[in-house]
Coordinates of C-alpha atoms in Angstrom, one line a residue:
Chain A
X1262 CA 14.3 -23.8 -10.8
X1263 CA 13.4 -27.4 -10.7
X1264 CA 11.6 -28.3 -13.9
X1265 CA 11.7 -32.0 -13.2
X1266 CA 8.8 -32.0 -10.8
X1267 CA 6.5 -29.8 -12.8
X1268 CA 5.2 -31.6 -15.8
X1269 CA 6.4 -31.7 -19.3
X1270 CA 5.4 -29.1 -21.9
X1271 CA 1.9 -29.7 -23.3
X1272 CA 2.1 -30.8 -26.9
X1273 CA -1.4 -30.4 -28.0
X1274 CA -2.0 -26.8 -29.2
X1275 CA -5.3 -26.3 -27.4
X1276 CA -3.8 -27.3 -24.1
X1277 CA -0.8 -25.1 -24.8
X1278 CA -3.1 -22.2 -25.3
X1279 CA -4.9 -23.0 -22.1
X1280 CA -1.6 -23.1 -20.2
X1281 CA -0.5 -19.7 -21.6
X1282 CA -3.9 -18.2 -20.7
X1283 CA -4.0 -19.6 -17.2
X1284 CA -0.3 -19.0 -16.4
X1285 CA -0.4 -15.3 -17.4
X1286 CA -3.9 -14.8 -16.0
X1287 CA -3.0 -16.1 -12.6
X1288 CA 0.1 -14.0 -12.5
X1289 CA -1.5 -10.8 -13.7
X1290 CA -2.5 -9.4 -10.3
X1291 CA 1.0 -10.1 -8.8
X1292 CA 2.7 -8.7 -11.9
X1293 CA 0.6 -5.5 -11.7
X1294 CA 1.6 -4.9 -8.1
X1295 CA 5.2 -5.9 -8.6
X1296 CA 5.4 -3.5 -11.5
X1297 CA 3.8 -0.7 -9.5
X1298 CA 6.0 -1.2 -6.4
X1299 CA 9.2 -2.8 -7.6
X1300 CA 10.0 -2.7 -11.3
X1301 CA 8.6 0.7 -12.1
X1302 CA 10.1 2.4 -9.0
X1303 CA 13.5 0.9 -9.8
X1304 CA 13.5 2.4 -13.3
X1305 CA 12.0 5.6 -12.0
X1306 CA 14.7 5.9 -9.4
X1307 CA 17.4 5.4 -12.1
X1308 CA 15.7 8.0 -14.3
X1309 CA 15.3 10.5 -11.4
X1310 CA 19.0 10.1 -10.5
X1311 CA 19.9 11.9 -13.8
X1312 CA 17.9 15.0 -13.1
X1313 CA 18.8 18.0 -11.0
X1314 CA 16.9 18.8 -7.8
X1315 CA 13.9 20.8 -8.7
X1316 CA 12.6 23.7 -6.8
X1317 CA 9.4 25.8 -7.1
X1318 CA 11.3 28.3 -9.2
X1319 CA 13.7 26.1 -11.0
X1320 CA 12.3 23.0 -12.5
X1321 CA 14.6 20.0 -12.6
X1322 CA 16.7 19.5 -15.7
X1323 CA 18.6 16.5 -17.1
X1324 CA 22.1 16.8 -16.0
X1325 CA 23.5 13.3 -16.7
X1326 CA 26.0 12.0 -14.1
X1327 CA 26.3 15.3 -12.2
X1328 CA 24.4 14.0 -9.3
X1329 CA 26.7 11.1 -9.0
X1330 CA 29.7 13.3 -9.2
X1331 CA 28.2 15.6 -6.5
X1332 CA 27.4 12.7 -4.2
X1333 CA 30.9 11.2 -4.5
X1334 CA 32.4 14.6 -3.8
X1335 CA 30.3 14.9 -0.6
X1336 CA 32.3 13.8 2.4
X1337 CA 29.0 12.8 4.1
X1338 CA 28.6 10.1 1.4
X1339 CA 31.8 8.5 2.3
X1340 CA 31.1 8.7 5.9
X1341 CA 27.7 7.1 5.6
X1342 CA 29.0 4.4 3.3
X1343 CA 31.9 3.7 5.7
X1344 CA 29.5 3.6 8.6
X1345 CA 27.3 1.1 6.8
X1346 CA 30.3 -1.0 5.8
X1347 CA 31.5 -1.0 9.4
X1348 CA 28.0 -1.7 10.6
X1349 CA 27.7 -4.7 8.3
X1350 CA 31.3 -5.8 8.9
X1351 CA 30.7 -6.0 12.7
X1352 CA 27.0 -6.9 13.1
X1353 CA 27.0 -9.7 10.4
X1354 CA 29.9 -11.8 11.7
X1355 CA 29.2 -11.1 15.4
X1356 CA 25.5 -12.0 15.2
X1357 CA 26.3 -15.1 13.1
X1358 CA 29.0 -16.2 15.6
X1359 CA 26.6 -15.6 18.5
X1360 CA 23.8 -17.4 16.7
X1361 CA 26.1 -20.4 16.2
X1362 CA 27.1 -20.4 19.9
X1363 CA 23.4 -20.1 20.9
X1364 CA 22.4 -22.9 18.7
X1365 CA 25.1 -25.2 19.9
X1366 CA 24.1 -24.5 23.5
X1367 CA 20.4 -24.6 22.8
X1368 CA 21.0 -28.0 21.2
X1369 CA 23.2 -29.4 24.0
X1370 CA 21.9 -31.5 26.9
X1371 CA 21.2 -28.9 29.5
X1372 CA 18.4 -28.3 31.9
X1373 CA 15.8 -25.7 31.0
X1374 CA 16.7 -25.8 27.3
X1375 CA 13.3 -24.5 26.3
X1376 CA 13.7 -21.5 28.5
X1377 CA 17.1 -20.8 27.1
X1378 CA 15.8 -21.0 23.5
X1379 CA 13.0 -18.6 24.4
X1380 CA 15.4 -16.1 26.0
X1381 CA 17.5 -16.1 22.8
X1382 CA 14.7 -15.8 20.4
X1383 CA 12.4 -13.3 22.2
X1384 CA 14.2 -10.1 21.1
X1385 CA 13.5 -11.2 17.5
X1386 CA 9.8 -10.9 18.1
X1387 CA 10.0 -7.3 19.3
X1388 CA 9.6 -4.4 16.9
X1389 CA 12.9 -2.6 16.5
X1390 CA 11.3 0.5 17.7
X1391 CA 10.4 -1.1 21.0
X1392 CA 13.9 -2.5 21.3
X1393 CA 15.3 1.0 20.7
X1394 CA 13.0 2.5 23.4
X1395 CA 14.3 0.1 26.0
X1396 CA 18.0 0.5 25.0
X1397 CA 17.7 4.3 25.0
X1398 CA 17.5 4.2 28.7
X1399 CA 20.4 1.8 29.1
X1400 CA 22.5 4.4 27.3
X1401 CA 21.3 7.4 29.2
X1402 CA 24.5 9.2 30.4
X1403 CA 24.8 9.0 34.2
X1404 CA 21.5 7.4 34.8
X1405 CA 21.3 4.5 32.4
X1406 CA 21.9 0.9 33.3
X1407 CA 25.2 0.8 31.4
X1408 CA 26.7 3.6 33.4
X1409 CA 25.6 1.9 36.6
X1410 CA 27.6 -1.1 35.4
X1411 CA 30.7 0.8 34.3
X1412 CA 30.6 2.8 37.6
X1413 CA 31.3 -0.5 39.4
X1414 CA 34.6 -0.5 37.6
X1415 CA 35.3 3.1 38.5
X1416 CA 34.5 4.4 35.0
X1417 CA 32.6 7.7 34.9
X1418 CA 29.4 8.4 33.0
X1419 CA 29.6 8.0 29.2
X1420 CA 27.5 9.7 26.7
X1421 CA 27.1 6.5 24.7
X1422 CA 24.8 7.8 22.0
X1423 CA 26.0 11.4 22.0
X1424 CA 29.6 11.1 21.1
X1425 CA 31.0 10.1 17.7
X1426 CA 33.3 7.4 19.1
X1427 CA 30.5 5.3 20.6
X1428 CA 27.2 6.1 18.9
X1429 CA 27.5 3.7 16.0
X1430 CA 28.8 0.9 18.3
X1431 CA 25.8 1.5 20.6
X1432 CA 23.5 1.1 17.6
X1433 CA 25.3 -2.0 16.5
X1434 CA 24.8 -3.6 20.0
X1435 CA 21.1 -3.3 19.6
X1436 CA 21.1 -4.8 16.2
X1437 CA 23.2 -7.8 17.3
X1438 CA 20.9 -8.3 20.3
X1439 CA 17.9 -8.3 18.0
X1440 CA 19.3 -10.4 15.2
X1441 CA 21.3 -13.2 16.8
X1442 CA 18.3 -15.2 18.1
X1443 CA 16.7 -15.1 14.7
X1444 CA 19.8 -16.6 13.0
X1445 CA 20.1 -19.1 15.8
X1446 CA 16.9 -20.8 14.7
X1447 CA 18.4 -21.7 11.3
X1448 CA 21.5 -23.1 12.9
X1449 CA 19.4 -25.0 15.4
X1450 CA 17.5 -26.7 12.5
X1451 CA 20.7 -27.5 10.7
X1452 CA 22.2 -29.0 13.8
X1453 CA 19.2 -31.2 14.4
X1454 CA 19.4 -32.4 10.8
X1455 CA 22.9 -33.8 11.5
X1456 CA 22.5 -37.6 11.9
X1457 CA 23.6 -38.7 15.4
X1458 CA 25.6 -41.6 13.9
X1459 CA 28.2 -39.0 12.8
X1460 CA 28.8 -38.2 16.5
X1461 CA 29.1 -41.8 17.3
X1462 CA 31.5 -42.4 14.5
X1463 CA 33.6 -39.5 15.5
X1464 CA 33.8 -40.7 19.1
X1465 CA 34.9 -44.2 18.0
X1466 CA 37.6 -42.6 15.9
X1467 CA 38.7 -40.9 19.0
X1468 CA 37.7 -37.4 18.0
X1469 CA 37.2 -35.1 20.9
X1470 CA 34.4 -32.6 21.3
X1471 CA 36.3 -29.7 19.7
X1472 CA 37.5 -31.9 16.8
X1473 CA 34.0 -33.1 16.1
X1474 CA 32.6 -29.6 16.1
X1475 CA 35.3 -28.2 13.9
X1476 CA 35.7 -31.1 11.5
X1477 CA 32.2 -32.4 11.3
X1478 CA 29.6 -29.9 12.5
X1479 CA 31.0 -26.7 11.1
X1480 CA 31.4 -28.0 7.5
X1481 CA 27.9 -29.4 7.6
X1482 CA 26.6 -26.0 8.7
X1483 CA 28.2 -24.1 5.7
X1484 CA 25.0 -23.9 3.6
X1485 CA 23.2 -22.5 6.6
X1486 CA 26.0 -20.0 7.2
X1487 CA 25.7 -18.8 3.6
X1488 CA 22.0 -18.5 3.8
X1489 CA 22.2 -16.6 7.0
X1490 CA 25.0 -14.3 5.7
X1491 CA 23.0 -13.2 2.7
X1492 CA 20.0 -12.5 4.9
X1493 CA 22.2 -10.6 7.4
X1494 CA 23.8 -8.5 4.6
X1495 CA 20.4 -7.5 3.3
X1496 CA 19.3 -6.7 6.8
X1497 CA 22.3 -4.5 7.4
X1498 CA 21.0 -2.2 4.7
X1499 CA 17.4 -2.5 5.7
X1500 CA 17.5 -2.3 9.5
X1501 CA 17.5 1.3 10.5
X1502 CA 14.4 1.7 12.7
X1503 CA 16.4 2.0 15.9
X1504 CA 18.2 5.1 14.4
X1505 CA 15.0 7.0 14.6
X1506 CA 14.9 6.6 18.4
X1507 CA 18.5 6.2 19.4
X1508 CA 20.7 8.7 17.5
X1509 CA 18.9 10.0 14.4
X1510 CA 22.2 9.4 12.7
X1511 CA 24.1 11.8 14.8
X1512 CA 26.2 13.1 16.3
X1513 CA 27.7 14.6 13.1
X1514 CA 26.6 11.7 10.9
X1515 CA 28.7 9.4 13.1
X1516 CA 25.9 6.7 13.3
X1517 CA 24.1 7.5 10.0
X1518 CA 23.4 4.5 7.8
X1519 CA 22.6 4.5 4.1
X1520 CA 18.8 3.9 4.2
X1521 CA 18.4 6.4 7.0
X1522 CA 20.3 9.0 4.9
X1523 CA 18.0 8.2 1.9
X1524 CA 15.0 8.8 4.1
X1525 CA 16.5 12.0 5.4
X1526 CA 17.4 13.3 2.0
X1527 CA 14.0 12.5 0.5
X1528 CA 11.6 13.3 3.3
X1529 CA 13.5 15.8 5.6
X1530 CA 15.5 17.8 3.0
X1531 CA 13.3 17.1 0.0
X1532 CA 16.4 16.3 -2.1
X1533 CA 14.8 13.8 -4.4
X1534 CA 17.7 13.5 -6.8
X1535 CA 20.3 12.9 -4.1
X1536 CA 18.0 10.2 -2.6
X1537 CA 17.6 8.7 -6.1
X1538 CA 21.4 8.5 -6.7
X1539 CA 21.9 6.8 -3.3
X1540 CA 19.1 4.4 -3.9
X1541 CA 20.6 3.4 -7.3
X1542 CA 23.9 2.6 -5.5
X1543 CA 22.1 0.5 -2.9
X1544 CA 20.3 -1.3 -5.7
X1545 CA 23.6 -1.9 -7.5
X1546 CA 25.1 -3.3 -4.3
X1547 CA 22.1 -5.6 -3.6
X1548 CA 22.1 -6.7 -7.3
X1549 CA 25.8 -7.6 -6.8
X1550 CA 25.0 -9.7 -3.8
X1551 CA 22.2 -11.4 -5.7
X1552 CA 24.4 -12.1 -8.7
X1553 CA 27.2 -13.5 -6.6
X1554 CA 24.7 -15.7 -4.9
X1555 CA 23.2 -17.0 -8.1
X1556 CA 26.5 -17.4 -9.8
X1557 CA 28.9 -18.8 -7.2
X1558 CA 26.9 -20.2 -4.4
X1559 CA 25.0 -23.4 -4.6
X1560 CA 21.6 -22.1 -5.4
X1561 CA 20.0 -25.3 -4.1
X1562 CA 20.6 -23.9 -0.6
X1563 CA 17.3 -22.2 -0.7
X1564 CA 16.0 -21.9 -4.2
X1565 CA 15.8 -25.6 -4.6
Chain B
X627 CA 19.4 -28.5 3.6
X628 CA 16.1 -29.6 2.2
X629 CA 12.6 -29.6 3.5
X630 CA 12.6 -33.3 3.9
X631 CA 15.2 -33.2 6.6
X632 CA 13.7 -30.2 8.3
X633 CA 10.3 -31.8 8.5
X634 CA 11.8 -35.0 9.7
X635 CA 13.4 -33.3 12.6
X636 CA 11.2 -30.9 14.4
X637 CA 12.7 -28.4 16.7
X638 CA 11.6 -30.5 19.7
X639 CA 13.9 -33.3 18.5
X640 CA 16.3 -34.5 21.1
X641 CA 18.9 -36.3 19.1
X642 CA 21.8 -34.6 20.9
X643 CA 21.0 -36.6 24.0
X644 CA 21.5 -40.1 22.7
X645 CA 25.1 -40.7 23.8
X646 CA 25.9 -42.1 27.2
X647 CA 27.7 -39.8 29.6
X648 CA 31.5 -40.3 29.9
X649 CA 33.5 -38.8 32.8
X650 CA 34.7 -35.8 30.8
X651 CA 31.2 -35.4 29.5
X652 CA 29.9 -34.2 32.9
X653 CA 32.3 -31.4 33.1
X654 CA 31.4 -30.2 29.6
X655 CA 27.7 -30.5 30.6
X656 CA 28.3 -28.1 33.4
X657 CA 30.2 -25.7 31.1
X658 CA 27.4 -25.9 28.6
X659 CA 24.7 -25.3 31.2
X660 CA 26.5 -22.4 32.8
X661 CA 27.4 -20.8 29.5
X662 CA 23.9 -21.2 28.0
X663 CA 22.2 -19.9 31.1
X664 CA 24.5 -16.9 31.4
X665 CA 24.1 -15.9 27.8
X666 CA 20.3 -16.4 28.0
X667 CA 20.2 -14.2 31.1
X668 CA 22.1 -11.4 29.4
X669 CA 19.9 -11.7 26.4
X670 CA 16.6 -11.5 28.3
X671 CA 17.9 -8.9 30.8
X672 CA 16.8 -5.8 28.9
X673 CA 13.2 -7.1 28.7
X674 CA 13.2 -8.1 32.4
X675 CA 14.5 -4.7 33.3
X676 CA 11.8 -3.0 31.3
X677 CA 9.2 -5.2 33.0
X678 CA 10.6 -4.3 36.3
X679 CA 10.9 -0.6 35.5
X680 CA 7.3 -0.4 34.3
X681 CA 6.0 -1.3 37.7
X682 CA 8.1 1.2 39.6
X683 CA 8.5 5.0 39.8
X684 CA 11.1 6.3 37.4
X685 CA 13.3 7.4 40.3
X686 CA 13.3 3.9 41.7
X687 CA 14.0 2.5 38.2
X688 CA 16.9 4.8 37.6
X689 CA 18.4 4.2 41.0
X690 CA 17.9 0.5 40.7
X691 CA 16.2 0.5 44.0
X692 CA 15.1 -3.1 44.4
X693 CA 13.0 -2.5 47.5
X694 CA 10.8 0.2 45.9
X695 CA 7.0 -0.6 46.0
X696 CA 5.2 -1.9 42.9
X697 CA 2.9 0.6 41.3
X698 CA 0.5 0.6 38.3
X699 CA 0.4 4.4 37.8
X700 CA 2.9 4.1 34.8
X701 CA 0.4 2.0 32.8
X702 CA -2.4 4.4 33.5
X703 CA -0.3 7.4 32.5
X704 CA 1.0 5.7 29.3
X705 CA -2.4 4.5 28.3
X706 CA -3.8 8.0 28.6
X707 CA -1.1 9.8 26.7
X708 CA -1.7 8.2 23.3
X709 CA -4.6 6.6 21.4
X710 CA -3.3 3.1 21.9
X711 CA -6.6 1.4 21.1
X712 CA -6.7 3.2 17.7
X713 CA -3.0 2.2 17.1
X714 CA -3.8 -1.5 17.9
X715 CA -6.8 -1.4 15.6
X716 CA -4.7 0.2 12.8
X717 CA -2.0 -2.4 13.2
X718 CA -4.6 -5.2 13.2
X719 CA -6.2 -3.8 10.0
X720 CA -2.8 -3.4 8.4
X721 CA -1.6 -6.9 9.2
X722 CA -5.0 -8.4 8.0
X723 CA -5.0 -6.5 4.8
X724 CA -1.5 -7.6 4.0
X725 CA -2.2 -11.2 4.9
X726 CA -5.4 -11.4 2.8
X727 CA -3.6 -9.8 -0.2
X728 CA -0.6 -12.0 0.1
X729 CA -2.6 -15.2 0.4
X730 CA -4.7 -14.3 -2.6
X731 CA -2.0 -13.1 -4.9
X732 CA 0.7 -15.5 -3.9
X733 CA -1.6 -18.5 -4.2
X734 CA -2.5 -17.6 -7.7
X735 CA 1.0 -16.8 -8.8
X736 CA 2.5 -19.8 -7.0
X737 CA -0.1 -22.0 -8.7
X738 CA 0.8 -20.6 -12.1
X739 CA 4.5 -21.2 -11.6
X740 CA 4.0 -24.7 -10.2
X741 CA 1.5 -26.1 -12.6
X742 CA 1.4 -24.3 -15.9
X743 CA 3.8 -24.1 -18.8
X744 CA 3.6 -20.7 -20.5
X745 CA 5.7 -18.4 -22.6
X746 CA 8.2 -16.4 -20.6
X747 CA 7.8 -18.4 -17.4
X748 CA 11.4 -18.6 -16.5
X749 CA 12.0 -14.9 -17.2
X750 CA 9.0 -14.0 -15.1
X751 CA 10.2 -16.2 -12.3
X752 CA 13.6 -14.5 -12.2
X753 CA 11.9 -11.1 -12.2
X754 CA 9.7 -12.1 -9.3
X755 CA 12.7 -13.5 -7.3
X756 CA 14.4 -10.2 -7.9
X757 CA 12.1 -8.7 -5.3
X758 CA 13.8 -10.9 -2.7
X759 CA 16.7 -8.5 -2.9
X760 CA 14.9 -5.3 -3.9
X761 CA 12.8 -4.9 -0.8
X762 CA 10.0 -2.3 -0.7
X763 CA 12.0 -0.5 2.0
X764 CA 14.8 0.4 -0.4
X765 CA 12.4 2.0 -2.9
X766 CA 10.7 4.2 -0.3
X767 CA 10.9 7.4 -2.3
X768 CA 9.3 6.1 -5.5
X769 CA 6.9 3.9 -3.7
X770 CA 5.7 6.9 -1.7
X771 CA 5.2 8.7 -5.0
X772 CA 3.3 5.8 -6.4
X773 CA 1.0 5.5 -3.4
X774 CA 0.3 9.2 -3.5
X775 CA -0.4 9.0 -7.2
X776 CA -2.9 6.1 -6.6
X777 CA -4.6 8.3 -3.9
X778 CA -3.7 5.9 -1.1
X779 CA -1.6 8.2 1.0
X780 CA -2.4 8.0 4.7
X781 CA -4.7 5.0 4.2
X782 CA -4.4 1.4 5.5
X783 CA -4.4 0.2 1.9
X784 CA -1.4 2.5 1.1
X785 CA 0.5 0.9 4.0
X786 CA -0.3 -2.6 2.9
X787 CA -0.2 -2.6 -0.9
X788 CA 3.6 -2.7 -1.6
X789 CA 3.9 -5.9 0.4
X790 CA 1.0 -7.9 -1.1
X791 CA 2.8 -9.3 -4.1
X792 CA 5.6 -10.9 -2.1
X793 CA 8.2 -12.8 -4.1
X794 CA 8.9 -14.7 -0.9
X795 CA 5.3 -15.9 -0.6
X796 CA 5.0 -16.7 -4.3
X797 CA 8.2 -18.8 -4.0
X798 CA 7.1 -20.5 -0.8
X799 CA 3.7 -21.5 -2.3
X800 CA 5.2 -22.6 -5.6
X801 CA 7.4 -24.9 -3.7
X802 CA 4.6 -26.3 -1.6
X803 CA 2.3 -26.8 -4.7
X804 CA 5.1 -28.5 -6.6
X805 CA 5.4 -31.2 -3.9
X806 CA 1.7 -32.1 -4.1
X807 CA 1.4 -35.4 -5.9
X808 CA -0.2 -35.1 -9.4
X809 CA -2.4 -38.1 -8.6
X810 CA -4.4 -36.0 -6.2
X811 CA -5.0 -33.5 -9.0
X812 CA -5.9 -36.1 -11.5
X813 CA -8.4 -37.7 -9.2
X814 CA -10.1 -34.3 -8.8
X815 CA -10.1 -33.7 -12.5
X816 CA -11.8 -37.1 -13.0
X817 CA -14.4 -36.0 -10.5
X818 CA -15.1 -33.0 -12.8
X819 CA -13.1 -30.2 -11.1
X820 CA -11.9 -27.3 -13.2
X821 CA -8.6 -25.6 -12.7
X822 CA -9.9 -23.4 -10.0
X823 CA -11.7 -26.2 -8.4
X824 CA -8.5 -28.2 -8.3
X825 CA -6.6 -25.2 -6.8
X826 CA -9.3 -24.6 -4.1
X827 CA -10.1 -28.2 -3.3
X828 CA -6.7 -29.9 -3.7
X829 CA -3.8 -27.5 -3.6
X830 CA -4.9 -25.0 -1.0
X831 CA -5.9 -27.6 1.6
X832 CA -2.8 -29.7 1.0
X833 CA -0.6 -26.6 1.6
X834 CA -2.3 -25.7 4.8
X835 CA 0.9 -26.0 7.0
X836 CA 2.7 -23.7 4.6
X837 CA 0.0 -21.1 4.8
X838 CA 0.1 -21.2 8.6
X839 CA 3.8 -20.8 8.6
X840 CA 3.7 -18.0 6.1
X841 CA 0.9 -16.3 8.0
X842 CA 2.8 -16.3 11.3
X843 CA 6.0 -14.9 9.7
X844 CA 4.0 -12.3 7.8
X845 CA 2.1 -11.2 10.8
X846 CA 5.2 -11.0 13.0
X847 CA 7.1 -9.0 10.3
X848 CA 4.4 -6.5 9.5
X849 CA 3.2 -6.1 13.1
X850 CA 6.8 -4.9 13.7
X851 CA 7.3 -2.9 10.5
X852 CA 8.1 0.8 11.0
X853 CA 9.8 2.7 8.2
X854 CA 7.2 2.3 5.4
X855 CA 4.1 3.0 7.7
X856 CA 6.0 6.0 9.1
X857 CA 6.3 7.4 5.6
X858 CA 2.8 6.7 4.4
X859 CA 0.9 7.7 7.4
X860 CA 0.2 11.2 8.5
X861 CA -2.5 11.0 11.1
X862 CA -3.3 9.1 14.3
X863 CA -6.3 7.7 12.5
X864 CA -4.1 5.5 10.3
X865 CA -0.8 5.2 12.3
X866 CA 0.1 1.6 13.4
X867 CA 1.6 0.8 16.8
X868 CA 5.2 1.0 15.8
X869 CA 4.8 4.6 14.5
X870 CA 2.8 5.5 17.6
X871 CA 5.4 4.1 19.8
X872 CA 8.2 5.9 18.1
X873 CA 6.4 9.3 18.6
X874 CA 5.7 8.4 22.2
X875 CA 9.3 7.5 22.9
X876 CA 10.7 10.7 21.3
X877 CA 12.9 12.5 23.9
X878 CA 11.2 15.8 23.0
X879 CA 8.0 14.5 24.6
X880 CA 9.8 14.3 27.9
X881 CA 8.4 11.1 29.2
X882 CA 10.2 9.1 31.8
X883 CA 11.7 5.6 31.7
X884 CA 9.0 3.9 33.6
X885 CA 6.2 5.3 31.5
X886 CA 8.1 4.5 28.3
X887 CA 8.7 1.0 29.6
X888 CA 5.0 0.6 30.4
X889 CA 3.9 1.9 27.0
X890 CA 6.5 -0.4 25.2
X891 CA 5.2 -3.4 27.2
X892 CA 1.6 -2.5 26.3
X893 CA 2.5 -2.2 22.6
X894 CA 4.4 -5.4 22.4
X895 CA 2.1 -7.4 24.6
X896 CA -0.3 -9.0 22.1
X897 CA 2.5 -10.3 19.8
X898 CA 4.7 -11.3 22.7
X899 CA 1.9 -13.2 24.5
X900 CA 1.0 -14.9 21.2
X901 CA 4.7 -15.8 20.7
X902 CA 5.1 -17.2 24.2
X903 CA 1.9 -19.3 23.9
X904 CA 2.6 -20.5 20.4
X905 CA 6.4 -20.5 20.6
X906 CA 6.9 -23.8 18.9
X907 CA 4.6 -22.9 16.0
X908 CA 6.3 -19.5 15.6
X909 CA 9.8 -21.0 15.6
X910 CA 8.7 -23.7 13.2
X911 CA 7.2 -21.1 11.0
X912 CA 10.3 -19.0 10.7
X913 CA 12.2 -22.2 9.9
X914 CA 9.8 -23.5 7.3
X915 CA 9.5 -20.1 5.7
X916 CA 13.1 -19.3 5.8
X917 CA 14.9 -22.4 5.0
X918 CA 13.4 -23.5 1.7

């Protein structure tokens, strides 16, 4: 929050009144919508999480923390949370590492650089649903492209999406394919902001290509990495569209992620309180990420 | 990372190519080229395969028969099995509604935060930024209840309204407005402009590149959005492309790979063509919007 560039507090009372009037007046439309679709829903979710699941015959009653207790006692909860942690733990670092590699290459002196960049970035512009539609057929047992490839190595058909051991990994592959190019863009910009003299200086000092990358480039990319990591973490909760096409969370919850589970509880099983409890937990986790970022990381990175 | 450096070095910049080539350099150059091209090929392969499959029979596509003849039947079949025109129209309406709402609301709010001192400003700003983390997707259950309560279920407005007051847009425009020199504003005031005149004649035109960047990112995001429209729509009359595509691709409907590929290509074509033509602008937009 950079107060220096906005002007000093008006001293004259009439002007101060004007500022209050205009400030609040201009914000009112946004505040109304933010209240309707962010603040109120957050509080309503918290409130709903303390009530039992209502049915036609049994209205919902206040039952304190029972819902939380039930949820924590549900093995599916731990599985879904575990899945999401694994999903984040794999897709976030892998897509960031790939994005960095892509950016370094897309910034190197190579022929057809524009085409290479386009190839990396194009999946980002697809709807996740379209990406899932395409990948669905790569995973088709026996007939899909993947099995054609594995057959070359003498490996028989694999039911990639249909068995617990591979379903989540198959979903992750699509996510990584879709996300890496997006993060590449931020690295590419950061790389191009590095002054060329640094490379010259490193060369004169006798630093090789690897030393230059590790000692000069990577440290300079740290703010970008933080920014991208936060984005990737939020996306790891949010990106579930492909589940609707690829696995629907199955088999046996093996590929179910938290937001998909919330959707399923609320709209397929009509368990509003279960969905509310899970949402509260997600909000707590996101709040934690936000707090960590505000407290510990340099907030100038993007809230300059 | 600040905007000054970003703006000073557009993505087309070529500052990696300033050093003269040393003997070892050439080897590295080959490694780079081969590596970059291989990864690029792997990355684009799924789309190329879809493109190829869409023009062949499903048998040829599944058997990877490279000599099979090109056919257009898949596109005909795909086009006839769903109201694609309606879906396109719905997506177009959805994206336009969101964009108009975002431009209006975020301009007003951004202006308030950039140029006025009022009671509770900092607290409000933090509250607004909170929405960067609490995305509408997470609150689907209560947002659904709210949209229903407001009588907007299964309407384009119902799909659009949770995204209109975007913290991201407010923040972006606030930043843009804060960088506009006060002198411009003072000159306009002397000419007799009121606050709204100043906003409309000075701030909005000066922030044009930011509006363009924001528009591209917003259109790309909401063109591709799925979960919320899925929840709020109930009929083909309001469904956007993504939801239509998801129903079309459902295994229960028993369509084959070539028809699915054709339908997917049809559905993604407008945004893809737009992206391929205006690539630089798109990439710049994601940068401008993301990095600040």
